[in-house]
PDB file of C-alpha atoms in Angstrom:
ATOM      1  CA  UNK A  38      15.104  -1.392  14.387  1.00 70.00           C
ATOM      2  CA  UNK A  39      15.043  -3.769  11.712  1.00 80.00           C
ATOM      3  CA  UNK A  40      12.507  -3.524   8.801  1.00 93.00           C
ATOM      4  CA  UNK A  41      10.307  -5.485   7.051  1.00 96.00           C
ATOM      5  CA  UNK A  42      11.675  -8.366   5.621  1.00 96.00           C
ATOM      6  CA  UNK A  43      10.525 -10.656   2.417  1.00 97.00           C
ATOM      7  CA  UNK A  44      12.168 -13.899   1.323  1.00 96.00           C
ATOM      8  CA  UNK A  45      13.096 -14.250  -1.361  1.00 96.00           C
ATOM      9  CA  UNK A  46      13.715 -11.456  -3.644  1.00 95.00           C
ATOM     10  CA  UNK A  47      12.682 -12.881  -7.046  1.00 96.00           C
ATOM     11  CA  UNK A  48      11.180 -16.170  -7.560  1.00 96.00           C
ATOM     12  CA  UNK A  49      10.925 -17.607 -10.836  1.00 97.00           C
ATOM     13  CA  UNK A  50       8.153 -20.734 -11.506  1.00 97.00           C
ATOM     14  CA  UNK A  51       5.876 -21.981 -13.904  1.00 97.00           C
ATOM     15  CA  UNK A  52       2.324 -22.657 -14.258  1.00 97.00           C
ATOM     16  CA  UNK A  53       0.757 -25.179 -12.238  1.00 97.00           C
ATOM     17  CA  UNK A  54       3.563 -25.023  -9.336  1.00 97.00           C
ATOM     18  CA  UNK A  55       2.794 -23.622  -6.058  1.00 97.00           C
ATOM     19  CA  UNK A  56       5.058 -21.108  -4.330  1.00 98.00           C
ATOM     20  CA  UNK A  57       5.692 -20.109  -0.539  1.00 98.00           C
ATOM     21  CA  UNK A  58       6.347 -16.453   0.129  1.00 98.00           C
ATOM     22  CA  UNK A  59       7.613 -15.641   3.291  1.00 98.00           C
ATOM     23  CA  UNK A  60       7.203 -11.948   5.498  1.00 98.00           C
ATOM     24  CA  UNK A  61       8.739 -10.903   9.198  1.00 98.00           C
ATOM     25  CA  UNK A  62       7.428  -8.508  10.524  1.00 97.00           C
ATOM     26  CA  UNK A  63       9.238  -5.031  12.307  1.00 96.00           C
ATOM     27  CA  UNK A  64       9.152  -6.185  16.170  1.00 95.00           C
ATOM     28  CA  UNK A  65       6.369  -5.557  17.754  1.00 93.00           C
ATOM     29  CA  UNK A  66       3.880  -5.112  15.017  1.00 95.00           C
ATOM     30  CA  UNK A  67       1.445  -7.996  15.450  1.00 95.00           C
ATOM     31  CA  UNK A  68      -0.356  -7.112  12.052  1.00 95.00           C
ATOM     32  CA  UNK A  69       0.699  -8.224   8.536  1.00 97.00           C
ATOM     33  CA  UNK A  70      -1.049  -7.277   5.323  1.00 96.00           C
ATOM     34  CA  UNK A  71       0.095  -8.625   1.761  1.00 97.00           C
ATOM     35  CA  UNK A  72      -0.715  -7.208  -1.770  1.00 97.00           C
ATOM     36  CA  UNK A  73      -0.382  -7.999  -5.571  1.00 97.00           C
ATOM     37  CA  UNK A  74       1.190  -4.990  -7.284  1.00 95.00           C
ATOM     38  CA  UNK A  75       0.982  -5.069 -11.265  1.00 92.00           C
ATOM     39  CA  UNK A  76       1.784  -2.414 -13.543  1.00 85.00           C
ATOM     40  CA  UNK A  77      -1.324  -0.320 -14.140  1.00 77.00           C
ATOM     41  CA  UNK A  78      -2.896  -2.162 -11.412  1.00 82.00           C
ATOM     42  CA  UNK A  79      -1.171  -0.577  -8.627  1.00 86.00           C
ATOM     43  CA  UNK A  80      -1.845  -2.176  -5.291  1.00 93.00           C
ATOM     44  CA  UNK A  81      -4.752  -5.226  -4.846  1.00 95.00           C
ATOM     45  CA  UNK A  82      -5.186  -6.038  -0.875  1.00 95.00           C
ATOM     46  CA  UNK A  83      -4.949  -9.968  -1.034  1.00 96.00           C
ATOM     47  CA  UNK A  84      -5.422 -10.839   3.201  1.00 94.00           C
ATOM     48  CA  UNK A  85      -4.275  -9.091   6.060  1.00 95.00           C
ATOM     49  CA  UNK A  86      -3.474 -10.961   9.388  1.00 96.00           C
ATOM     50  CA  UNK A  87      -3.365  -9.760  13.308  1.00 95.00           C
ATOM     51  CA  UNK A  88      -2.291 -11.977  16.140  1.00 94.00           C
ATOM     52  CA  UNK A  89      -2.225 -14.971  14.099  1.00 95.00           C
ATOM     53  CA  UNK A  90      -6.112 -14.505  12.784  1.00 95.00           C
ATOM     54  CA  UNK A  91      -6.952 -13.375   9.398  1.00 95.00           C
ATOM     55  CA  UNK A  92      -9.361 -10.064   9.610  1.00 94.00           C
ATOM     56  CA  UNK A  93     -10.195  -9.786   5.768  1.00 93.00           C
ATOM     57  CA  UNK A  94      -9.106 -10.764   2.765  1.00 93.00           C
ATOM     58  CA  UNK A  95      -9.303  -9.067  -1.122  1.00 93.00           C
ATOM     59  CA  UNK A  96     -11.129 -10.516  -4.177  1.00 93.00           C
ATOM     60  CA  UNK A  97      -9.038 -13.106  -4.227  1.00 96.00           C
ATOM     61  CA  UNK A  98      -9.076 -16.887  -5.561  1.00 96.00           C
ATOM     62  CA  UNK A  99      -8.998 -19.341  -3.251  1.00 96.00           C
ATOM     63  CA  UNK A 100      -5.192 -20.722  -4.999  1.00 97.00           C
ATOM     64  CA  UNK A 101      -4.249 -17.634  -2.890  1.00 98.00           C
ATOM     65  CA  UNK A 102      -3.742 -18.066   1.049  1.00 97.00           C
ATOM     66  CA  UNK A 103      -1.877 -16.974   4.258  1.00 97.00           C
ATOM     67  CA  UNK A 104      -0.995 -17.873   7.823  1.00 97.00           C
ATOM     68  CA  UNK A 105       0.275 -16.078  10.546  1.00 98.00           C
ATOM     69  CA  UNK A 106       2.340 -17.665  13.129  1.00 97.00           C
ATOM     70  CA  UNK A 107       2.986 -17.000  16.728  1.00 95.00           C
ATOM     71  CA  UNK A 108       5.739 -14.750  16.288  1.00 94.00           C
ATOM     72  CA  UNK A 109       4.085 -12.478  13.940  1.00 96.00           C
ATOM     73  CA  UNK A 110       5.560 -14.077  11.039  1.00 97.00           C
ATOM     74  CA  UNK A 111       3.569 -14.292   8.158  1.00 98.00           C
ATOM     75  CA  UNK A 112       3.961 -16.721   4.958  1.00 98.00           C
ATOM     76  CA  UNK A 113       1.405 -16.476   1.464  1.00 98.00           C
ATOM     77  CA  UNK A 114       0.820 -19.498  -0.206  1.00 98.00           C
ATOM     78  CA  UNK A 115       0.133 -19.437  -4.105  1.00 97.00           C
ATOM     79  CA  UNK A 116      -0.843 -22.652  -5.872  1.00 95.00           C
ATOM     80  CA  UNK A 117      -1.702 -23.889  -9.086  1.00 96.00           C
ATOM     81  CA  UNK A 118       0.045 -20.803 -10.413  1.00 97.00           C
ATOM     82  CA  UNK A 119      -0.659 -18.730 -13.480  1.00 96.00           C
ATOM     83  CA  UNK A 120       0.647 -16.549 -15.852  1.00 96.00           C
ATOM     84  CA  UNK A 121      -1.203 -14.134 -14.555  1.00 94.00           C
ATOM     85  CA  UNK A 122       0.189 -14.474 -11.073  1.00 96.00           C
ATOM     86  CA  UNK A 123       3.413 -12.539 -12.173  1.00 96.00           C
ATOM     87  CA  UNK A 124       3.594  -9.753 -10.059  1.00 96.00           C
ATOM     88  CA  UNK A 125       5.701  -8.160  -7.155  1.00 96.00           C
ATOM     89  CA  UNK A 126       4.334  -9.215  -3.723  1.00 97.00           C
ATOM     90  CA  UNK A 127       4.381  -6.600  -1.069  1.00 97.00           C
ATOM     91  CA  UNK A 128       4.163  -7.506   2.317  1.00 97.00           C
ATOM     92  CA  UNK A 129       3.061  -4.375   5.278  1.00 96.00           C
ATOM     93  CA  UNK A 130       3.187  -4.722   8.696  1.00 96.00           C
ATOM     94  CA  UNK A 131       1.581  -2.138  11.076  1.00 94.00           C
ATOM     95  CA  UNK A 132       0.842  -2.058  15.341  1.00 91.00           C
ATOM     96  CA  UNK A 133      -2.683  -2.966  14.242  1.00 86.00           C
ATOM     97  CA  UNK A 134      -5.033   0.177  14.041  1.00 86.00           C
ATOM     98  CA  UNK A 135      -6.688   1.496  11.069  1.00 80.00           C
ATOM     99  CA  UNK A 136      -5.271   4.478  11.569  1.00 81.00           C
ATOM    100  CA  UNK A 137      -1.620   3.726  11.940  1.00 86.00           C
ATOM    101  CA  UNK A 138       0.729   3.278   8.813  1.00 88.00           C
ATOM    102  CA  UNK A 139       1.953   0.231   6.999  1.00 93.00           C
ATOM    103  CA  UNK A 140       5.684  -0.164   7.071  1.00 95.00           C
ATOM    104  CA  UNK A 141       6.424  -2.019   3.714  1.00 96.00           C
ATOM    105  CA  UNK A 142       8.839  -4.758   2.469  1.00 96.00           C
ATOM    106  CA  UNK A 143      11.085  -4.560  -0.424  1.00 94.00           C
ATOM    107  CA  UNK A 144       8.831  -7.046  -1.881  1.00 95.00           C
ATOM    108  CA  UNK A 145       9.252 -10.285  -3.560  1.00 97.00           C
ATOM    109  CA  UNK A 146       9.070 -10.071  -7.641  1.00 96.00           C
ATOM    110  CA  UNK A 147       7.505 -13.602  -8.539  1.00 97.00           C
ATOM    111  CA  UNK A 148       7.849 -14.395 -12.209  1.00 97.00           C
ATOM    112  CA  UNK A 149       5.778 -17.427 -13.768  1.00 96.00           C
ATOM    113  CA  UNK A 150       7.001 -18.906 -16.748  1.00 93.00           C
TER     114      UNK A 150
ATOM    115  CA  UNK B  59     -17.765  -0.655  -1.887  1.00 77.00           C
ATOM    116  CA  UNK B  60     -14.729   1.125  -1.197  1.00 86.00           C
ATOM    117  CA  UNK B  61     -12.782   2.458  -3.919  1.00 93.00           C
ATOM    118  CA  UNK B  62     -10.068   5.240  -4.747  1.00 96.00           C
ATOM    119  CA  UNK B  63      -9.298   6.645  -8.193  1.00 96.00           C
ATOM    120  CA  UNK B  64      -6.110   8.466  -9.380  1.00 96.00           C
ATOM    121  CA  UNK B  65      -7.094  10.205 -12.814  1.00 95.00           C
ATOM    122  CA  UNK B  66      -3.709  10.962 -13.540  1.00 96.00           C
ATOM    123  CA  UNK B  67      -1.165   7.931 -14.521  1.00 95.00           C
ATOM    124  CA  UNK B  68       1.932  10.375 -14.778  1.00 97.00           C
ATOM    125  CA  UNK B  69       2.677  14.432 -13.938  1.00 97.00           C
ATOM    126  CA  UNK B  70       6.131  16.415 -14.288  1.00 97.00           C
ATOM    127  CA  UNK B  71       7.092  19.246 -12.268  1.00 97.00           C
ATOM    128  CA  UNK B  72      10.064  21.543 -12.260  1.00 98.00           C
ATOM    129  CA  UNK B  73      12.957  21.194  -9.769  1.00 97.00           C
ATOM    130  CA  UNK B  74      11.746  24.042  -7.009  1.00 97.00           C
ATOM    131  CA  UNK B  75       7.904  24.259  -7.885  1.00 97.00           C
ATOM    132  CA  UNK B  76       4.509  22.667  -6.706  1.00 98.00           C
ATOM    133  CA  UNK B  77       2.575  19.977  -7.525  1.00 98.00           C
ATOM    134  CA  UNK B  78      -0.730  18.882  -6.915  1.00 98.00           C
ATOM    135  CA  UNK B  79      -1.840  14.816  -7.175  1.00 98.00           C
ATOM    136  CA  UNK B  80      -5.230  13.787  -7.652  1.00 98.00           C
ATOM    137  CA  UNK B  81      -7.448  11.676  -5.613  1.00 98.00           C
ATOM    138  CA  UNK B  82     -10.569  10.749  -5.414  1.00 97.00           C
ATOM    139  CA  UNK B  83     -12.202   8.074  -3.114  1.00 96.00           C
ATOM    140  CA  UNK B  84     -15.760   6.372  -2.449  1.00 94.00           C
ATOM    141  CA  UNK B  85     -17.103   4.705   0.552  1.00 90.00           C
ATOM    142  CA  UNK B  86     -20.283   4.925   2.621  1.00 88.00           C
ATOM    143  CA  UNK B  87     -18.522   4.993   6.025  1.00 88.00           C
ATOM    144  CA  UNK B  88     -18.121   7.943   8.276  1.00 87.00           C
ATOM    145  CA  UNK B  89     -14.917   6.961   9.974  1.00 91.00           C
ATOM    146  CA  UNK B  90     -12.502   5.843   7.685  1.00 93.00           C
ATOM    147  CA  UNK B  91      -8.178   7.013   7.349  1.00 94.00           C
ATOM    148  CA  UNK B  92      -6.894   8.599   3.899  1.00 95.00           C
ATOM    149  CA  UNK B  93      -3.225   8.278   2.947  1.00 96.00           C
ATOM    150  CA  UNK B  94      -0.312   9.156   0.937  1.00 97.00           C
ATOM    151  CA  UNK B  95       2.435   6.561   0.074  1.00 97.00           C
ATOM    152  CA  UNK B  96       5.505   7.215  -1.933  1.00 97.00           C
ATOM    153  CA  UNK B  97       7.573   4.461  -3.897  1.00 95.00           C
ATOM    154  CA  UNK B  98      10.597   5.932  -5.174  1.00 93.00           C
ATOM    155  CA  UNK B  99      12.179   3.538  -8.036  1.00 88.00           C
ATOM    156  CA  UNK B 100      13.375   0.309  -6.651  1.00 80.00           C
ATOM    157  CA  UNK B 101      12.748   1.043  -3.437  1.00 82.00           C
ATOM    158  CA  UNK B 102      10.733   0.790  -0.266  1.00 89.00           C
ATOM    159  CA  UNK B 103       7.096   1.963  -0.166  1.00 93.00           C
ATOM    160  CA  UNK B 104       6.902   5.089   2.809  1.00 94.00           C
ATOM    161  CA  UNK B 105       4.090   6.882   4.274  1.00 95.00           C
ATOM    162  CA  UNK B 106       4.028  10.312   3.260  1.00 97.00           C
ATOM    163  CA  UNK B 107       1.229  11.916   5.342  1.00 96.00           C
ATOM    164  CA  UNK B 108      -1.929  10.373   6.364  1.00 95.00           C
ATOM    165  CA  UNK B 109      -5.646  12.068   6.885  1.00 95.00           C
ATOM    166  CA  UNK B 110      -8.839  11.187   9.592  1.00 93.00           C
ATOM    167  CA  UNK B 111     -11.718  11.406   8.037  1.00 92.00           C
ATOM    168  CA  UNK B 112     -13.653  12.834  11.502  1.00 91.00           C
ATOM    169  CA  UNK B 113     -10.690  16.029  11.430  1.00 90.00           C
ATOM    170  CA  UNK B 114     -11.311  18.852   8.999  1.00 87.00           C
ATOM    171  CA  UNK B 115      -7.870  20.349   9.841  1.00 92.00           C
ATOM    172  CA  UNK B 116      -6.187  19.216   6.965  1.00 94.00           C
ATOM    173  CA  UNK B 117      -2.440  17.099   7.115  1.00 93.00           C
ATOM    174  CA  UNK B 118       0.290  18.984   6.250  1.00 93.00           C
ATOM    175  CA  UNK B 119       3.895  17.578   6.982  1.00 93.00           C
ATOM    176  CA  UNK B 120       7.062  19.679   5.985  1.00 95.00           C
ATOM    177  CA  UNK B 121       6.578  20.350   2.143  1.00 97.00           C
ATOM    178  CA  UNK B 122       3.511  17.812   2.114  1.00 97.00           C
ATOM    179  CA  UNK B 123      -0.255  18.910   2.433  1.00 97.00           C
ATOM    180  CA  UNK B 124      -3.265  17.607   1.151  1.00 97.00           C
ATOM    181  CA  UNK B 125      -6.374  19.025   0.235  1.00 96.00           C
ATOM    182  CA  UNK B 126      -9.172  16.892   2.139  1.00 96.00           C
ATOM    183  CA  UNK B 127     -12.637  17.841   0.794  1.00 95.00           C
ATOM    184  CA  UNK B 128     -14.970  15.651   2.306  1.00 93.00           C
ATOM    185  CA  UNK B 129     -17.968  16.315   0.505  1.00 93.00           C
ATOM    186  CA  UNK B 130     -16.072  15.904  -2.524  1.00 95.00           C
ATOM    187  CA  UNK B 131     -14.607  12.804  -1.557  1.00 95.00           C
ATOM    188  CA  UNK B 132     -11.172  14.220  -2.868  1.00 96.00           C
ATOM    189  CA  UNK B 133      -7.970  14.077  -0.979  1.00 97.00           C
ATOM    190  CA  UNK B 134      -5.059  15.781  -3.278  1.00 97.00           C
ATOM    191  CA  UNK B 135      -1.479  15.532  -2.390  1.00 98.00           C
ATOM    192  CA  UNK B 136       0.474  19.026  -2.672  1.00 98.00           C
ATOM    193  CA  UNK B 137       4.213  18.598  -2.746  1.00 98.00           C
ATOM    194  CA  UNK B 138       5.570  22.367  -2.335  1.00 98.00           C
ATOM    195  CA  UNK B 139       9.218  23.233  -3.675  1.00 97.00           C
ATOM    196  CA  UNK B 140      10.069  19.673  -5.278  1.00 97.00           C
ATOM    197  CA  UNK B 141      12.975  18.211  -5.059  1.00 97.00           C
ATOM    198  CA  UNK B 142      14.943  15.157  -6.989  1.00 96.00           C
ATOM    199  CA  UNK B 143      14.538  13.176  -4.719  1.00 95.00           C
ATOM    200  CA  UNK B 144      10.471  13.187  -5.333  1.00 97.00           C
ATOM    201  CA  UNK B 145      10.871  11.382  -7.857  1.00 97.00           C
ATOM    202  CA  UNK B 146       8.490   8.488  -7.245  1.00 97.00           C
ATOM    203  CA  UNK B 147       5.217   6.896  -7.768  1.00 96.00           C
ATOM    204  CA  UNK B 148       2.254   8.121  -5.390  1.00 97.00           C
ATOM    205  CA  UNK B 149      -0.282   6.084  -4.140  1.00 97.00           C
ATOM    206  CA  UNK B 150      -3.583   6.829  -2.824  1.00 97.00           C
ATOM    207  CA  UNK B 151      -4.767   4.708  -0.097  1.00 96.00           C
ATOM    208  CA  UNK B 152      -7.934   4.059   1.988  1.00 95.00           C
ATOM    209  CA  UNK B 153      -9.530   2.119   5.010  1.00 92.00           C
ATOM    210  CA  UNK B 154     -12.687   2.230   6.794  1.00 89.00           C
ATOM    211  CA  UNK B 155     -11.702   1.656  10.475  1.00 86.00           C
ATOM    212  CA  UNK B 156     -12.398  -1.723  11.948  1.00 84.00           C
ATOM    213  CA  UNK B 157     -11.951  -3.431   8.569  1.00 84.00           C
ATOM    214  CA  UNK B 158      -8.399  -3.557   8.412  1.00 87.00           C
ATOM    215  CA  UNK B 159      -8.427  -3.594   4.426  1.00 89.00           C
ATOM    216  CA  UNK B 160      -6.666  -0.938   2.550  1.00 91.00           C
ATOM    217  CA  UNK B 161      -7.793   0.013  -1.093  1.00 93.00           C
ATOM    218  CA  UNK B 162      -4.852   1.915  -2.972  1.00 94.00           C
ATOM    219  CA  UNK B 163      -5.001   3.860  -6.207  1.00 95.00           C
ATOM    220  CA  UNK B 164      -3.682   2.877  -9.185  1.00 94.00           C
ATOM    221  CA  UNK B 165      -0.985   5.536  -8.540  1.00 95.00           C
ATOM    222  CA  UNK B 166       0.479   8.585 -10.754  1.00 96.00           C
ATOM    223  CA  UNK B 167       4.046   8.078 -11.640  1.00 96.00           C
ATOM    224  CA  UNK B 168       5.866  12.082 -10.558  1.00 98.00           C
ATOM    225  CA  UNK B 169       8.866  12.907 -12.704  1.00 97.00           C
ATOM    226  CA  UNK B 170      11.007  15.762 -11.284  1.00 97.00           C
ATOM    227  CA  UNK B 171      12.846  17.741 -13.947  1.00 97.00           C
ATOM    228  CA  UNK B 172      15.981  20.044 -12.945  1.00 94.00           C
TER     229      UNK B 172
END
């Protein structure tokens, strides 16, 4: 069974650009989280997503948003970015219960310039 | 609000011997799901054990146990004869069912020494 994938790997912008991250899924699991890892940070919840509707979201700014699609894909959409923004973006999909684990991606390390 | 708190940024522990990881968590929920996640260096984030709030039994899985006191609002992570392969940072993780967000720790960093 394949894992979760994130595309692409690195990323490298610079401020004021907007950047697409994309997210599939392990088949089957119809719910998709994403997070902001930093160093000393650790892990900040930005949105999470089941069956194409977003359930709750982090602390967030508004530059930062999702979608889910049909298939269970899931994309995050960063604009007007920031220095700040650097980061790794982790992507978790689950079956959808509180109490069931998030299987993670490998991540996508965005780098703003 | 939800929140979780790991006090301690790194530990070390000798090849063979226990360690214990901090946690400490806050919410005013009854039924809410504790867990452990382990990120070894450059590599995928895994589920180490994970912990119902409503069970007092507490998790244990192979050489992983925790140390659930609810009153406390503590949840430790004891890893019993460590390996290399430990080596990792731990995260501390949270959610309150129903709400489908999930408040991790800052993490502690374990080094495993031979």
């Amino acid at each position: 069974k394949a894992g979760v994938t994130q595309t692409p790997r690195y990323l490298i912008k610079t401020r004021g650009q907007q950047v697409t991250l994309s997210c599939s899924p392990i088949s089957g699991h119809r719910s998709v989280s994403w997070y902001q890892q930093t160093p000393g940070q650790g892990l900040q919840f930005l949105f999470e997503y089941f069956s194409e509707t977003q359930r709750n979201k982090g602390n967030f700014p508004g530059r930062f948003s999702g979608r889910q699609f049909s298939n269970s894909r899931s994309e995050m959409n960063v604009s007007t970015l920031e220095l700040g923004d650097s980061a790794l973006y982790l992507c978790a999909s689950s079956l959808g219960q509180s109490h069931q684990p998030q299987h993670f991606g490998d991540g996508t390390r965005l780098s703003i310039l | 609000a939800q929140t979780v708190t790991q006090s301690q940024p790194e530990m070390s522990v000798q090849e063979a011997e226990t360690v214990t990881l901090s946690c400490t968590y806050d919410t005013s929920e009854s039924d809410y799901y504790l867990f452990w996640y382990k990120q070894p260096p450059s590599r995928q984030m895994i589920l180490v054990i994970r912990q119902e709030a409503y069970k007092q039994q507490n998790a244990t899985e192979n050489r992983f146990s925790v140390n659930f006191q609810k009153a406390a609002k503590s949840f430790s992570l004891k890893i019993s004869d460590s390996q290399l392969g430990d080596a990792a940072m731990y995260f501390c993780a949270s959610t309150t069912s129903g709400t489908y967000k999930y408040i991790f720790g800052t993490g502690t960093r374990l080094k495993v020494l031979a």
